[in-house]
């Protein structure tokens, strides 16, 4: 699966395309398939996202899991401290 990610313009937060808008949670991300780059350009032109790009991911029982370690760290939020993460169901057991 392919996910579209970028940064929120006002805050700089990492955001993920949900199929109908943007979320700060990778668990809400939707597969963009081959349309990801075109969608990213449209969203950037509409000034809803900064620096959008498409990444590879796999679908797991817990939701999408970015394939690359860099994107898995980005998905956790501005920190890897589990007590401060943006993950909606943060737990001490995180598999990177």
Coordinates of N, CA and C in Angstrom, one line a residue:
X1 N 0.8 -1.2 0.0 CA 0.0 0.0 0.0 C 0.9 1.2 0.0
X2 N 0.3 2.3 -0.5 CA 1.0 3.6 -0.5 C 0.3 4.6 0.3
X3 N 1.0 5.4 1.1 CA 0.4 6.5 1.9 C 1.0 7.8 1.5
X4 N 0.1 8.8 1.6 CA 0.5 10.2 1.4 C 0.7 10.9 2.7
X5 N 1.9 11.5 2.9 CA 2.2 12.2 4.1 C 2.8 13.5 3.8
X6 N 2.9 14.4 4.7 CA 3.5 15.7 4.6 C 3.5 16.4 5.9
X7 N 3.5 17.7 5.9 CA 3.5 18.5 7.1 C 2.4 19.5 7.1
X8 N 1.7 19.7 8.2 CA 0.7 20.7 8.4 C 1.3 22.1 8.2
X9 N 0.7 22.9 7.4 CA 1.3 24.3 7.2 C 1.3 25.1 8.5
X10 N 0.2 25.2 9.3 CA 0.3 26.1 10.5 C 1.2 25.6 11.6
X11 N 1.3 24.3 11.8 CA 2.0 23.7 12.9 C 3.3 23.0 12.6
X12 N 3.4 22.5 11.4 CA 4.6 21.7 11.0 C 4.4 20.2 11.4
X13 N 3.3 19.9 12.0 CA 3.1 18.5 12.4 C 3.0 17.6 11.2
X14 N 3.5 16.3 11.4 CA 3.4 15.3 10.4 C 1.9 14.9 10.2
X15 N 1.4 14.9 9.0 CA 0.0 14.5 8.7 C -0.1 13.5 7.7
X16 N -1.2 12.8 7.7 CA -1.4 11.6 6.8 C -2.8 11.8 6.1
X17 N -2.8 11.5 4.8 CA -4.0 11.6 4.0 C -5.0 10.4 4.4
X18 N -6.2 10.8 4.7 CA -7.2 9.8 5.1 C -8.2 9.3 4.0
X19 N -8.1 9.9 2.9 CA -9.0 9.6 1.8 C -10.0 10.8 1.6
X20 N -10.2 11.6 2.7 CA -11.1 12.7 2.6 C -10.5 14.0 3.2
X21 N -9.3 13.9 3.8 CA -8.7 15.0 4.5 C -7.4 14.5 5.1
X22 N -6.9 15.3 6.1 CA -5.7 15.0 6.8 C -5.8 14.7 8.2
X23 N -5.0 13.8 8.8 CA -5.0 13.4 10.2 C -3.6 13.4 10.7
X24 N -3.4 13.6 12.0 CA -2.1 13.5 12.6 C -1.8 12.0 13.0
X25 N -2.7 11.1 12.8 CA -2.5 9.7 13.2 C -2.4 8.8 12.0
X26 N -1.3 8.1 11.9 CA -1.1 7.2 10.7 C -2.1 6.1 10.7
X27 N -2.7 5.8 11.8 CA -3.8 4.8 11.8 C -5.0 5.2 11.0
X28 N -5.1 6.5 10.8 CA -6.2 7.0 9.9 C -5.9 7.0 8.4
X29 N -4.6 6.8 8.1 CA -4.2 6.9 6.7 C -4.9 5.9 5.8
X30 N -5.1 6.4 4.5 CA -5.7 5.5 3.5 C -4.7 5.3 2.4
X31 N -4.9 4.2 1.7 CA -4.1 3.8 0.6 C -4.4 4.8 -0.6
X32 N -3.4 5.4 -1.1 CA -3.6 6.3 -2.2 C -3.2 5.7 -3.6
X33 N -2.6 4.5 -3.5 CA -2.3 3.8 -4.8 C -1.5 4.7 -5.7
X34 N -1.8 4.6 -7.0 CA -1.0 5.3 -8.0 C -1.4 6.8 -8.1
X35 N -2.4 7.2 -7.4 CA -2.9 8.6 -7.4 C -2.2 9.5 -6.4
X36 N -1.3 8.9 -5.6 CA -0.7 9.7 -4.5 C 0.0 10.9 -4.9
X37 N 0.9 10.8 -5.8 CA 1.7 12.0 -6.2 C 0.8 13.1 -6.8
X38 N -0.1 12.8 -7.6 CA -1.0 13.8 -8.2 C -1.9 14.4 -7.1
X39 N -2.4 13.6 -6.2 CA -3.1 14.1 -5.0 C -2.3 15.1 -4.2
X40 N -1.0 14.7 -3.9 CA -0.1 15.5 -3.1 C 0.1 16.9 -3.8
X41 N 0.2 16.9 -5.1 CA 0.4 18.2 -5.8 C -0.8 19.1 -5.6
X42 N -2.0 18.4 -5.8 CA -3.2 19.2 -5.6 C -3.4 19.8 -4.2
X43 N -3.1 19.0 -3.2 CA -3.2 19.4 -1.8 C -2.2 20.5 -1.5
X44 N -1.0 20.4 -2.0 CA 0.0 21.4 -1.8 C -0.4 22.7 -2.5
X45 N -0.9 22.6 -3.7 CA -1.3 23.8 -4.4 C -2.5 24.5 -3.7
X46 N -3.3 23.7 -3.0 CA -4.5 24.3 -2.3 C -4.0 24.8 -0.9
X47 N -2.7 24.6 -0.6 CA -2.1 25.1 0.7 C -2.7 24.4 1.9
X48 N -3.0 23.1 1.7 CA -3.4 22.3 2.9 C -2.3 21.4 3.5
X49 N -1.2 21.3 2.8 CA -0.1 20.5 3.2 C 1.2 21.1 2.6
X50 N 2.3 20.9 3.4 CA 3.6 21.3 2.9 C 4.5 20.1 2.6
X51 N 5.1 20.0 1.5 CA 6.1 18.9 1.2 C 5.5 17.5 1.2
X52 N 4.3 17.3 0.5 CA 3.8 16.0 0.5 C 4.6 15.0 -0.3
X53 N 4.6 13.7 0.2 CA 5.3 12.7 -0.6 C 4.6 11.3 -0.3
X54 N 4.8 10.4 -1.2 CA 4.2 9.1 -1.0 C 5.2 8.1 -0.5
X55 N 4.8 7.3 0.5 CA 5.7 6.3 1.1 C 5.0 4.9 0.9
X56 N 5.9 3.9 1.0 CA 5.4 2.5 1.0 C 5.0 2.1 2.4
X57 N 4.0 1.3 2.6 CA 3.5 0.8 3.9 C 2.8 -0.6 3.7
X58 N 2.6 -1.2 4.8 CA 1.9 -2.5 4.8 C 0.7 -2.3 5.8
X59 N -0.4 -3.0 5.5 CA -1.5 -3.0 6.3 C -1.4 -4.0 7.4
X60 N -1.5 -3.7 8.6 CA -1.4 -4.6 9.7 C -2.8 -4.6 10.5
X61 N -3.0 -5.5 11.4 CA -4.2 -5.4 12.2 C -4.4 -4.1 13.0
X62 N -3.2 -3.4 13.2 CA -3.3 -2.2 14.0 C -3.4 -1.0 13.0
X63 N -3.5 -1.2 11.7 CA -3.5 -0.1 10.8 C -2.3 -0.1 9.9
X64 N -2.1 0.9 9.1 CA -1.0 1.0 8.2 C 0.3 1.1 9.0
X65 N 1.4 0.4 8.5 CA 2.7 0.5 9.1 C 3.7 0.9 8.0
X66 N 4.3 2.1 8.1 CA 5.2 2.6 7.1 C 6.4 1.6 7.0
X67 N 6.9 1.4 5.8 CA 7.9 0.4 5.5 C 9.3 0.8 6.0
X68 N 9.5 2.1 5.9 CA 10.9 2.7 6.2 C 10.9 3.1 7.7
X69 N 12.0 2.9 8.4 CA 12.1 3.2 9.8 C 11.9 4.7 10.0
X70 N 12.4 5.6 9.1 CA 12.3 7.0 9.2 C 10.8 7.4 9.3
X71 N 10.0 6.8 8.4 CA 8.6 7.1 8.4 C 7.8 6.6 9.6
X72 N 8.3 5.4 10.1 CA 7.7 4.9 11.4 C 8.0 5.8 12.5
X73 N 9.2 6.4 12.6 CA 9.5 7.3 13.7 C 8.7 8.6 13.5
X74 N 8.5 9.1 12.3 CA 7.7 10.3 12.0 C 6.3 10.1 12.4
X75 N 5.8 8.8 12.2 CA 4.4 8.5 12.6 C 4.1 8.6 14.1
X76 N 5.1 8.4 14.9 CA 5.0 8.5 16.3 C 4.7 9.9 16.8
X77 N 5.1 10.9 16.1 CA 5.0 12.2 16.5 C 6.3 12.9 16.8
X78 N 6.3 14.0 17.4 CA 7.5 14.8 17.6 C 8.5 14.2 18.6
X79 N 8.2 13.1 19.2 CA 9.1 12.4 20.1 C 8.9 10.9 20.1
X80 N 9.9 10.2 20.5 CA 9.7 8.8 20.6 C 9.4 8.4 22.1
X81 N 9.2 9.3 22.9 CA 8.8 9.0 24.3 C 7.3 8.7 24.2
X82 N 7.0 7.4 24.6 CA 5.6 7.0 24.5 C 4.6 7.8 25.3
X83 N 5.0 8.4 26.4 CA 4.1 9.2 27.1 C 3.8 10.6 26.5
X84 N 4.5 10.9 25.4 CA 4.3 12.2 24.7 C 3.9 12.0 23.2
X85 N 3.8 10.8 22.8 CA 3.5 10.5 21.4 C 2.1 10.9 21.0
X86 N 2.0 11.1 19.7 CA 0.7 11.5 19.1 C -0.2 10.2 18.8
X87 N 0.4 9.0 19.0 CA -0.3 7.8 18.7 C -1.5 7.7 19.6
X88 N -2.7 7.5 19.0 CA -4.0 7.5 19.8 C -4.0 6.4 20.9
X89 N -3.3 5.3 20.7 CA -3.3 4.3 21.7 C -1.9 3.9 22.1
X90 N -1.2 4.9 22.6 CA 0.2 4.7 22.9 C 0.4 3.6 24.0
X91 N 1.4 2.8 23.7 CA 1.7 1.7 24.6 C 3.2 1.6 24.7
X92 N 3.7 1.0 25.8 CA 5.2 0.9 25.9 C 5.8 -0.1 24.9
X93 N 5.0 -0.9 24.3 CA 5.4 -1.9 23.3 C 5.3 -1.4 21.9
X94 N 6.2 -0.7 21.3 CA 6.2 -0.1 20.0 C 7.2 -0.9 19.2
X95 N 6.8 -1.4 18.0 CA 7.7 -2.1 17.1 C 8.1 -1.2 16.0
X96 N 9.4 -0.8 15.9 CA 9.9 0.0 14.8 C 10.5 -0.9 13.9

